[in-house]
Structures are given as C-alpha cells and as structure tokens.
GROMACS .gro file of N, CA and C in nm:
model
  444
    1UNK      N    1   0.085  -0.118   0.005
    1UNK     CA    2  -0.005   0.004  -0.007
    1UNK      C    3   0.088   0.120   0.002
    2UNK      N    4   0.043   0.224  -0.073
    2UNK     CA    5   0.120   0.350  -0.079
    2UNK      C    6   0.088   0.441   0.036
    3UNK      N    7   0.190   0.502   0.101
    3UNK     CA    8   0.162   0.590   0.201
    3UNK      C    9   0.098   0.718   0.155
    4UNK      N   10  -0.014   0.760   0.216
    4UNK     CA   11  -0.083   0.884   0.165
    4UNK      C   12   0.006   1.014   0.183
    5UNK      N   13  -0.014   1.099   0.089
    5UNK     CA   14   0.050   1.235   0.105
    5UNK      C   15  -0.043   1.332   0.171
    6UNK      N   16   0.001   1.396   0.268
    6UNK     CA   17  -0.080   1.493   0.343
    6UNK      C   18  -0.065   1.640   0.296
    7UNK      N   19  -0.132   1.724   0.360
    7UNK     CA   20  -0.125   1.856   0.338
    7UNK      C   21  -0.091   1.935   0.475
    8UNK      N   22  -0.053   2.058   0.458
    8UNK     CA   23  -0.017   2.135   0.570
    8UNK      C   24  -0.142   2.225   0.609
    9UNK      N   25  -0.185   2.207   0.739
    9UNK     CA   26  -0.303   2.295   0.781
    9UNK      C   27  -0.235   2.405   0.863
   10UNK      N   28  -0.273   2.527   0.830
   10UNK     CA   29  -0.234   2.645   0.905
   10UNK      C   30  -0.359   2.714   0.946
   11UNK      N   31  -0.382   2.715   1.081
   11UNK     CA   32  -0.498   2.761   1.139
   11UNK      C   33  -0.485   2.872   1.244
   12UNK      N   34  -0.568   2.971   1.236
   12UNK     CA   35  -0.571   3.087   1.319
   12UNK      C   36  -0.702   3.088   1.387
   13UNK      N   37  -0.713   3.078   1.513
   13UNK     CA   38  -0.844   3.090   1.579
   13UNK      C   39  -0.855   3.216   1.661
   14UNK      N   40  -0.974   3.273   1.648
   14UNK     CA   41  -1.003   3.399   1.727
   14UNK      C   42  -1.093   3.355   1.845
   15UNK      N   43  -1.038   3.370   1.963
   15UNK     CA   44  -1.125   3.338   2.082
   15UNK      C   45  -1.154   3.457   2.155
   16UNK      N   46  -1.284   3.477   2.186
   16UNK     CA   47  -1.325   3.596   2.253
   16UNK      C   48  -1.450   3.577   2.335
   17UNK      N   49  -1.471   3.662   2.436
   17UNK     CA   50  -1.587   3.662   2.512
   17UNK      C   51  -1.684   3.765   2.457
   18UNK      N   52  -1.639   3.848   2.359
   18UNK     CA   53  -1.722   3.945   2.300
   18UNK      C   54  -1.806   3.877   2.193
   19UNK      N   55  -1.941   3.875   2.214
   19UNK     CA   56  -2.027   3.802   2.121
   19UNK      C   57  -2.042   3.883   1.991
   20UNK      N   58  -2.004   4.007   1.984
   20UNK     CA   59  -2.003   4.078   1.850
   20UNK      C   60  -1.895   4.051   1.760
   21UNK      N   61  -1.783   3.995   1.809
   21UNK     CA   62  -1.666   3.977   1.729
   21UNK      C   63  -1.683   3.881   1.614
   22UNK      N   64  -1.762   3.769   1.623
   22UNK     CA   65  -1.789   3.690   1.501
   22UNK      C   66  -1.838   3.758   1.387
   23UNK      N   67  -1.916   3.864   1.395
   23UNK     CA   68  -1.965   3.927   1.280
   23UNK      C   69  -1.876   4.049   1.248
   24UNK      N   70  -1.795   4.097   1.348
   24UNK     CA   71  -1.710   4.209   1.322
   24UNK      C   72  -1.594   4.173   1.232
   25UNK      N   73  -1.539   4.051   1.248
   25UNK     CA   74  -1.425   4.009   1.169
   25UNK      C   75  -1.456   4.011   1.022
   26UNK      N   76  -1.563   3.944   0.979
   26UNK     CA   77  -1.594   3.941   0.838
   26UNK      C   78  -1.617   4.090   0.789
   27UNK      N   79  -1.686   4.167   0.868
   27UNK     CA   80  -1.709   4.311   0.825
   27UNK      C   81  -1.581   4.389   0.811
   28UNK      N   82  -1.484   4.360   0.888
   28UNK     CA   83  -1.356   4.420   0.884
   28UNK      C   84  -1.272   4.382   0.760
   29UNK      N   85  -1.288   4.253   0.726
   29UNK     CA   86  -1.222   4.206   0.598
   29UNK      C   87  -1.286   4.261   0.476
   30UNK      N   88  -1.414   4.279   0.474
   30UNK     CA   89  -1.482   4.344   0.361
   30UNK      C   90  -1.430   4.489   0.351
   31UNK      N   91  -1.421   4.559   0.464
   31UNK     CA   92  -1.374   4.694   0.454
   31UNK      C   93  -1.235   4.707   0.409
   32UNK      N   94  -1.155   4.591   0.408
   32UNK     CA   95  -1.014   4.588   0.358
   32UNK      C   96  -1.018   4.551   0.211
   33UNK      N   97  -1.137   4.525   0.157
   33UNK     CA   98  -1.145   4.486   0.006
   33UNK      C   99  -1.162   4.332  -0.018
   34UNK      N  100  -1.157   4.254   0.091
   34UNK     CA  101  -1.180   4.115   0.066
   34UNK      C  102  -1.323   4.084   0.035
   35UNK      N  103  -1.348   3.975  -0.036
   35UNK     CA  104  -1.476   3.919  -0.067
   35UNK      C  105  -1.513   3.820   0.040
   36UNK      N  106  -1.622   3.828   0.108
   36UNK     CA  107  -1.655   3.728   0.217
   36UNK      C  108  -1.789   3.671   0.180
   37UNK      N  109  -1.789   3.538   0.185
   37UNK     CA  110  -1.912   3.460   0.151
   37UNK      C  111  -2.021   3.478   0.267
   38UNK      N  112  -2.142   3.440   0.237
   38UNK     CA  113  -2.245   3.434   0.341
   38UNK      C  114  -2.194   3.331   0.445
   39UNK      N  115  -2.238   3.350   0.566
   39UNK     CA  116  -2.197   3.251   0.672
   39UNK      C  117  -2.256   3.115   0.644
   40UNK      N  118  -2.183   3.006   0.672
   40UNK     CA  119  -2.238   2.872   0.656
   40UNK      C  120  -2.225   2.809   0.793
   41UNK      N  121  -2.344   2.778   0.851
   41UNK     CA  122  -2.357   2.721   0.985
   41UNK      C  123  -2.346   2.567   0.969
   42UNK      N  124  -2.264   2.502   1.061
   42UNK     CA  125  -2.248   2.360   1.048
   42UNK      C  126  -2.254   2.304   1.192
   43UNK      N  127  -2.323   2.188   1.198
   43UNK     CA  128  -2.316   2.108   1.321
   43UNK      C  129  -2.217   1.997   1.298
   44UNK      N  130  -2.124   1.989   1.391
   44UNK     CA  131  -2.007   1.888   1.375
   44UNK      C  132  -2.003   1.803   1.493
   45UNK      N  133  -1.979   1.675   1.471
   45UNK     CA  134  -1.941   1.578   1.579
   45UNK      C  135  -1.803   1.519   1.550
   46UNK      N  136  -1.722   1.537   1.646
   46UNK     CA  137  -1.581   1.492   1.635
   46UNK      C  138  -1.565   1.380   1.737
   47UNK      N  139  -1.505   1.269   1.692
   47UNK     CA  140  -1.474   1.152   1.773
   47UNK      C  141  -1.322   1.130   1.763
   48UNK      N  142  -1.260   1.140   1.881
   48UNK     CA  143  -1.119   1.113   1.878
   48UNK      C  144  -1.086   0.978   1.925
   49UNK      N  145  -1.004   0.905   1.852
   49UNK     CA  146  -0.978   0.765   1.883
   49UNK      C  147  -0.829   0.740   1.889
   50UNK      N  148  -0.796   0.633   1.964
   50UNK     CA  149  -0.653   0.581   1.965
   50UNK      C  150  -0.671   0.434   2.004
   51UNK      N  151  -0.555   0.369   2.007
   51UNK     CA  152  -0.551   0.231   2.057
   51UNK      C  153  -0.539   0.225   2.205
   52UNK      N  154  -0.557   0.110   2.265
   52UNK     CA  155  -0.542   0.097   2.416
   52UNK      C  156  -0.412   0.143   2.462
   53UNK      N  157  -0.297   0.119   2.377
   53UNK     CA  158  -0.159   0.150   2.415
   53UNK      C  159  -0.123   0.292   2.365
   54UNK      N  160  -0.220   0.374   2.320
   54UNK     CA  161  -0.194   0.510   2.279
   54UNK      C  162  -0.102   0.521   2.159
   55UNK      N  163  -0.113   0.425   2.060
   55UNK     CA  164  -0.021   0.419   1.953
   55UNK      C  165  -0.005   0.552   1.875
   56UNK      N  166  -0.118   0.614   1.838
   56UNK     CA  167  -0.121   0.740   1.753
   56UNK      C  168  -0.062   0.851   1.840
   57UNK      N  169  -0.106   0.869   1.961
   57UNK     CA  170  -0.048   0.968   2.050
   57UNK      C  171   0.098   0.957   2.065
   58UNK      N  172   0.147   0.837   2.089
   58UNK     CA  173   0.291   0.819   2.116
   58UNK      C  174   0.368   0.847   1.979
   59UNK      N  175   0.296   0.832   1.862
   59UNK     CA  176   0.359   0.872   1.740
   59UNK      C  177   0.349   1.015   1.708
   60UNK      N  178   0.289   1.094   1.792
   60UNK     CA  179   0.280   1.237   1.775
   60UNK      C  180   0.165   1.275   1.693
   61UNK      N  181   0.054   1.201   1.693
   61UNK     CA  182  -0.061   1.233   1.604
   61UNK      C  183  -0.186   1.209   1.680
   62UNK      N  184  -0.298   1.270   1.624
   62UNK     CA  185  -0.432   1.256   1.677
   62UNK      C  186  -0.517   1.203   1.563
   63UNK      N  187  -0.600   1.104   1.595
   63UNK     CA  188  -0.690   1.043   1.498
   63UNK      C  189  -0.831   1.081   1.527
   64UNK      N  190  -0.899   1.143   1.421
   64UNK     CA  191  -1.029   1.197   1.444
   64UNK      C  192  -1.127   1.146   1.335
   65UNK      N  193  -1.250   1.114   1.376
   65UNK     CA  194  -1.351   1.085   1.285
   65UNK      C  195  -1.457   1.196   1.295
   66UNK      N  196  -1.473   1.279   1.201
   66UNK     CA  197  -1.560   1.397   1.200
   66UNK      C  198  -1.686   1.355   1.112
   67UNK      N  199  -1.804   1.398   1.166
   67UNK     CA  200  -1.918   1.392   1.081
   67UNK      C  201  -1.973   1.528   1.071
   68UNK      N  202  -1.971   1.578   0.945
   68UNK     CA  203  -2.010   1.717   0.919
   68UNK      C  204  -2.110   1.705   0.802
   69UNK      N  205  -2.228   1.765   0.828
   69UNK     CA  206  -2.339   1.760   0.730
   69UNK      C  207  -2.361   1.608   0.678
   70UNK      N  208  -2.354   1.519   0.765
   70UNK     CA  209  -2.378   1.375   0.738
   70UNK      C  210  -2.260   1.312   0.673
   71UNK      N  211  -2.150   1.374   0.638
   71UNK     CA  212  -2.035   1.325   0.571
   71UNK      C  213  -1.926   1.286   0.669
   72UNK      N  214  -1.883   1.168   0.668
   72UNK     CA  215  -1.770   1.122   0.756
   72UNK      C  216  -1.634   1.173   0.699
   73UNK      N  217  -1.550   1.225   0.781
   73UNK     CA  218  -1.413   1.268   0.743
   73UNK      C  219  -1.316   1.216   0.845
   74UNK      N  220  -1.221   1.125   0.783
   74UNK     CA  221  -1.126   1.070   0.874
   74UNK      C  222  -0.992   1.157   0.860
   75UNK      N  223  -0.941   1.188   0.973
   75UNK     CA  224  -0.826   1.283   0.979
   75UNK      C  225  -0.718   1.225   1.070
   76UNK      N  226  -0.596   1.223   1.030
   76UNK     CA  227  -0.484   1.207   1.106
   76UNK      C  228  -0.394   1.327   1.102
   77UNK      N  229  -0.377   1.398   1.215
   77UNK     CA  230  -0.293   1.515   1.218
   77UNK      C  231  -0.192   1.516   1.323
   78UNK      N  232  -0.079   1.582   1.296
   78UNK     CA  233   0.034   1.583   1.390
   78UNK      C  234  -0.004   1.670   1.514
   79UNK      N  235   0.051   1.645   1.626
   79UNK     CA  236   0.017   1.720   1.747
   79UNK      C  237   0.124   1.829   1.775
   80UNK      N  238   0.120   1.926   1.691
   80UNK     CA  239   0.220   2.034   1.703
   80UNK      C  240   0.160   2.159   1.781
   81UNK      N  241   0.212   2.197   1.886
   81UNK     CA  242   0.150   2.305   1.955
   81UNK      C  243   0.147   2.438   1.881
   82UNK      N  244   0.045   2.523   1.897
   82UNK     CA  245   0.042   2.651   1.827
   82UNK      C  246   0.153   2.739   1.880
   83UNK      N  247   0.211   2.826   1.783
   83UNK     CA  248   0.311   2.930   1.824
   83UNK      C  249   0.246   3.062   1.794
   84UNK      N  250   0.242   3.140   1.894
   84UNK     CA  251   0.196   3.283   1.885
   84UNK      C  252   0.053   3.278   1.820
   85UNK      N  253  -0.033   3.179   1.862
   85UNK     CA  254  -0.173   3.172   1.816
   85UNK      C  255  -0.193   3.109   1.682
   86UNK      N  256  -0.088   3.064   1.619
   86UNK     CA  257  -0.103   3.002   1.478
   86UNK      C  258  -0.059   2.857   1.491
   87UNK      N  259  -0.152   2.771   1.456
   87UNK     CA  260  -0.130   2.625   1.453
   87UNK      C  261  -0.084   2.586   1.312
   88UNK      N  262   0.015   2.505   1.307
   88UNK     CA  263   0.067   2.460   1.172
   88UNK      C  264   0.092   2.312   1.189
   89UNK      N  265   0.009   2.219   1.120
   89UNK     CA  266   0.025   2.085   1.134
   89UNK      C  267   0.005   2.012   1.003
   90UNK      N  268   0.086   1.891   0.998
   90UNK     CA  269   0.059   1.805   0.884
   90UNK      C  270  -0.070   1.730   0.905
   91UNK      N  271  -0.141   1.705   0.796
   91UNK     CA  272  -0.269   1.646   0.807
   91UNK      C  273  -0.297   1.551   0.693
   92UNK      N  274  -0.346   1.438   0.718
   92UNK     CA  275  -0.393   1.338   0.620
   92UNK      C  276  -0.551   1.329   0.640
   93UNK      N  277  -0.618   1.339   0.524
   93UNK     CA  278  -0.760   1.347   0.541
   93UNK      C  279  -0.832   1.280   0.424
   94UNK      N  280  -0.943   1.207   0.451
   94UNK     CA  281  -1.019   1.140   0.363
   94UNK      C  282  -1.165   1.134   0.389
   95UNK      N  283  -1.256   1.173   0.296
   95UNK     CA  284  -1.395   1.161   0.320
   95UNK      C  285  -1.447   1.020   0.288
   96UNK      N  286  -1.533   0.971   0.377
   96UNK     CA  287  -1.591   0.848   0.363
   96UNK      C  288  -1.727   0.851   0.286
   97UNK      N  289  -1.783   0.736   0.262
   97UNK     CA  290  -1.913   0.735   0.205
   97UNK      C  291  -2.029   0.736   0.296
   98UNK      N  292  -2.005   0.680   0.418
   98UNK     CA  293  -2.116   0.688   0.521
   98UNK      C  294  -2.055   0.678   0.653
   99UNK      N  295  -2.112   0.762   0.746
   99UNK     CA  296  -2.045   0.762   0.879
   99UNK      C  297  -2.075   0.633   0.955
  100UNK      N  298  -1.966   0.598   1.034
  100UNK     CA  299  -1.995   0.477   1.119
  100UNK      C  300  -2.089   0.508   1.231
  101UNK      N  301  -2.163   0.408   1.280
  101UNK     CA  302  -2.263   0.442   1.388
  101UNK      C  303  -2.188   0.505   1.508
  102UNK      N  304  -2.259   0.588   1.573
  102UNK     CA  305  -2.193   0.663   1.687
  102UNK      C  306  -2.159   0.571   1.798
  103UNK      N  307  -2.226   0.453   1.805
  103UNK     CA  308  -2.200   0.363   1.915
  103UNK      C  309  -2.077   0.270   1.885
  104UNK      N  310  -2.001   0.295   1.770
  104UNK     CA  311  -1.888   0.218   1.745
  104UNK      C  312  -1.766   0.295   1.743
  105UNK      N  313  -1.653   0.241   1.736
  105UNK     CA  314  -1.527   0.300   1.712
  105UNK      C  315  -1.465   0.270   1.575
  106UNK      N  316  -1.550   0.235   1.489
  106UNK     CA  317  -1.502   0.200   1.352
  106UNK      C  318  -1.460   0.321   1.276
  107UNK      N  319  -1.368   0.307   1.180
  107UNK     CA  320  -1.316   0.411   1.094
  107UNK      C  321  -1.402   0.401   0.968
  108UNK      N  322  -1.437   0.510   0.904
  108UNK     CA  323  -1.504   0.514   0.770
  108UNK      C  324  -1.417   0.428   0.676
  109UNK      N  325  -1.486   0.354   0.586
  109UNK     CA  326  -1.408   0.280   0.484
  109UNK      C  327  -1.318   0.363   0.391
  110UNK      N  328  -1.210   0.316   0.355
  110UNK     CA  329  -1.131   0.394   0.260
  110UNK      C  330  -0.978   0.359   0.276
  111UNK      N  331  -0.903   0.393   0.178
  111UNK     CA  332  -0.762   0.370   0.175
  111UNK      C  333  -0.679   0.424   0.306
  112UNK      N  334  -0.726   0.550   0.336
  112UNK     CA  335  -0.649   0.601   0.453
  112UNK      C  336  -0.674   0.519   0.581
  113UNK      N  337  -0.800   0.478   0.606
  113UNK     CA  338  -0.831   0.387   0.721
  113UNK      C  339  -0.753   0.252   0.710
  114UNK      N  340  -0.748   0.196   0.598
  114UNK     CA  341  -0.673   0.073   0.577
  114UNK      C  342  -0.524   0.094   0.607
  115UNK      N  343  -0.463   0.212   0.562
  115UNK     CA  344  -0.329   0.250   0.592
  115UNK      C  345  -0.304   0.263   0.738
  116UNK      N  346  -0.402   0.326   0.813
  116UNK     CA  347  -0.391   0.356   0.956
  116UNK      C  348  -0.387   0.218   1.031
  117UNK      N  349  -0.485   0.132   0.991
  117UNK     CA  350  -0.485  -0.004   1.055
  117UNK      C  351  -0.358  -0.078   1.033
  118UNK      N  352  -0.299  -0.069   0.920
  118UNK     CA  353  -0.169  -0.134   0.883
  118UNK      C  354  -0.067  -0.079   0.969
  119UNK      N  355  -0.058   0.053   0.986
  119UNK     CA  356   0.053   0.115   1.059
  119UNK      C  357   0.053   0.081   1.207
  120UNK      N  358  -0.071   0.070   1.268
  120UNK     CA  359  -0.072   0.040   1.408
  120UNK      C  360  -0.093  -0.117   1.434
  121UNK      N  361  -0.063  -0.195   1.329
  121UNK     CA  362  -0.067  -0.344   1.344
  121UNK      C  363  -0.204  -0.401   1.375
  122UNK      N  364  -0.307  -0.331   1.325
  122UNK     CA  365  -0.441  -0.384   1.347
  122UNK      C  366  -0.500  -0.377   1.478
  123UNK      N  367  -0.426  -0.301   1.573
  123UNK     CA  368  -0.480  -0.287   1.711
  123UNK      C  369  -0.625  -0.229   1.707
  124UNK      N  370  -0.721  -0.272   1.793
  124UNK     CA  371  -0.851  -0.217   1.796
  124UNK      C  372  -0.845  -0.071   1.846
  125UNK      N  373  -0.935   0.011   1.798
  125UNK     CA  374  -0.944   0.147   1.836
  125UNK      C  375  -1.042   0.167   1.956
  126UNK      N  376  -1.023   0.265   2.038
  126UNK     CA  377  -1.113   0.296   2.148
  126UNK      C  378  -1.141   0.448   2.139
  127UNK      N  379  -1.261   0.488   2.187
  127UNK     CA  380  -1.305   0.625   2.190
  127UNK      C  381  -1.235   0.700   2.310
  128UNK      N  382  -1.170   0.801   2.282
  128UNK     CA  383  -1.105   0.879   2.386
  128UNK      C  384  -1.209   0.990   2.437
  129UNK      N  385  -1.270   1.059   2.343
  129UNK     CA  386  -1.376   1.155   2.377
  129UNK      C  387  -1.448   1.201   2.251
  130UNK      N  388  -1.565   1.258   2.267
  130UNK     CA  389  -1.644   1.312   2.163
  130UNK      C  390  -1.681   1.457   2.187
  131UNK      N  391  -1.671   1.534   2.082
  131UNK     CA  392  -1.717   1.681   2.085
  131UNK      C  393  -1.821   1.713   1.990
  132UNK      N  394  -1.924   1.790   2.034
  132UNK     CA  395  -2.020   1.846   1.948
  132UNK      C  396  -2.000   1.996   1.931
  133UNK      N  397  -2.006   2.045   1.810
  133UNK     CA  398  -1.966   2.181   1.786
  133UNK      C  399  -2.055   2.243   1.687
  134UNK      N  400  -2.099   2.359   1.716
  134UNK     CA  401  -2.173   2.441   1.612
  134UNK      C  402  -2.080   2.549   1.565
  135UNK      N  403  -2.056   2.554   1.426
  135UNK     CA  404  -1.948   2.643   1.372
  135UNK      C  405  -2.012   2.727   1.264
  136UNK      N  406  -1.956   2.850   1.253
  136UNK     CA  407  -1.993   2.935   1.148
  136UNK      C  408  -1.872   2.957   1.064
  137UNK      N  409  -1.876   2.927   0.936
  137UNK     CA  410  -1.757   2.942   0.844
  137UNK      C  411  -1.786   3.043   0.735
  138UNK      N  412  -1.681   3.116   0.693
  138UNK     CA  413  -1.684   3.199   0.585
  138UNK      C  414  -1.574   3.169   0.488
  139UNK      N  415  -1.595   3.177   0.359
  139UNK     CA  416  -1.491   3.173   0.255
  139UNK      C  417  -1.442   3.323   0.229
  140UNK      N  418  -1.321   3.343   0.224
  140UNK     CA  419  -1.269   3.473   0.213
  140UNK      C  420  -1.178   3.474   0.091
  141UNK      N  421  -1.200   3.563  -0.004
  141UNK     CA  422  -1.111   3.586  -0.112
  141UNK      C  423  -1.034   3.721  -0.093
  142UNK      N  424  -0.911   3.721  -0.085
  142UNK     CA  425  -0.832   3.850  -0.064
  142UNK      C  426  -0.820   3.920  -0.192
  143UNK      N  427  -0.774   4.054  -0.181
  143UNK     CA  428  -0.759   4.136  -0.302
  143UNK      C  429  -0.668   4.079  -0.409
  144UNK      N  430  -0.567   4.000  -0.365
  144UNK     CA  431  -0.472   3.946  -0.460
  144UNK      C  432  -0.521   3.812  -0.519
  145UNK      N  433  -0.649   3.772  -0.488
  145UNK     CA  434  -0.703   3.643  -0.536
  145UNK      C  435  -0.686   3.522  -0.444
  146UNK      N  436  -0.600   3.546  -0.342
  146UNK     CA  437  -0.578   3.433  -0.251
  146UNK      C  438  -0.704   3.402  -0.168
  147UNK      N  439  -0.718   3.271  -0.135
  147UNK     CA  440  -0.838   3.233  -0.063
  147UNK      C  441  -0.797   3.174   0.076
  148UNK      N  442  -0.881   3.216   0.170
  148UNK     CA  443  -0.860   3.166   0.309
  148UNK      C  444  -0.989   3.118   0.370
   0.00000   0.00000   0.00000
C-alpha cells in the first residue's frame, strides 16, 4: 500500500468573550477589500480515537472521525502546539461514504483507514472523547485572489 501524502494545515483561531466579534471580523475583512461569503452554519461531531496503548499519541498524532453535514471525514494530524496563536500541522484526510454508527469506534471505509490499521498493526481502536460543535464558516477571497 502507498503511504498517503498529506497537506499542511495552518489555522488561526480567534477566541473572545465578545459576542459581537464573530460578525465584526468578516465586516472588517470586507472593509479591507476582501470578498466574504455568506456564513455557513454547521453542526459537527468529532470523535477522537486511539488504541489501548496510545499508539497514535505516542507517534505524535491525533486520529479523528468527524461527521459534518452527514459526511464522515477521517483525519490524522500531527500534534504540533500552536506558536503565537497560529497552529501549523501536517494532516492526512479522507472523506468516507457513510459515517460509522456513533456507538462504534470503527473508521469510515477507505484507503486512509486501511493504511492507519496497517501502521498500528491492526490494534483495535477505542473512543477517547467526543465533541459536538456548532460552527460558522466564511470563505474569504483576498484582493490578490488568495483564498482563506
């Protein structure tokens, strides 16, 4: 099996107790000339898994099964701490065809799941924790055509 090629995720999060900030940021970007899409609200369920002996954690990675808009997304990402508020991590990601039932610790079917099972020697997975999140996302196109 071929080892999958990942991408680099660079993430900046704005955390605030100010409830007006989530709308102020897109407005500020528009005032600077950026194009900002309409907000997209999403309900997300994240399930973090590992083996009983913490194989992925010891390898410096986190294994997540996300269900977003009914679509399962299997993600393996490095556990690199943020520096000055910016997180930069290597990430392998694959969309599955149907989400595994919430009562299981199964991975969605696909080559990435097969590769992960191969790497950890077929050890069974266990649920570490589950998060439910409501998120608002915007697509932003900068004046130079770059997208964020």
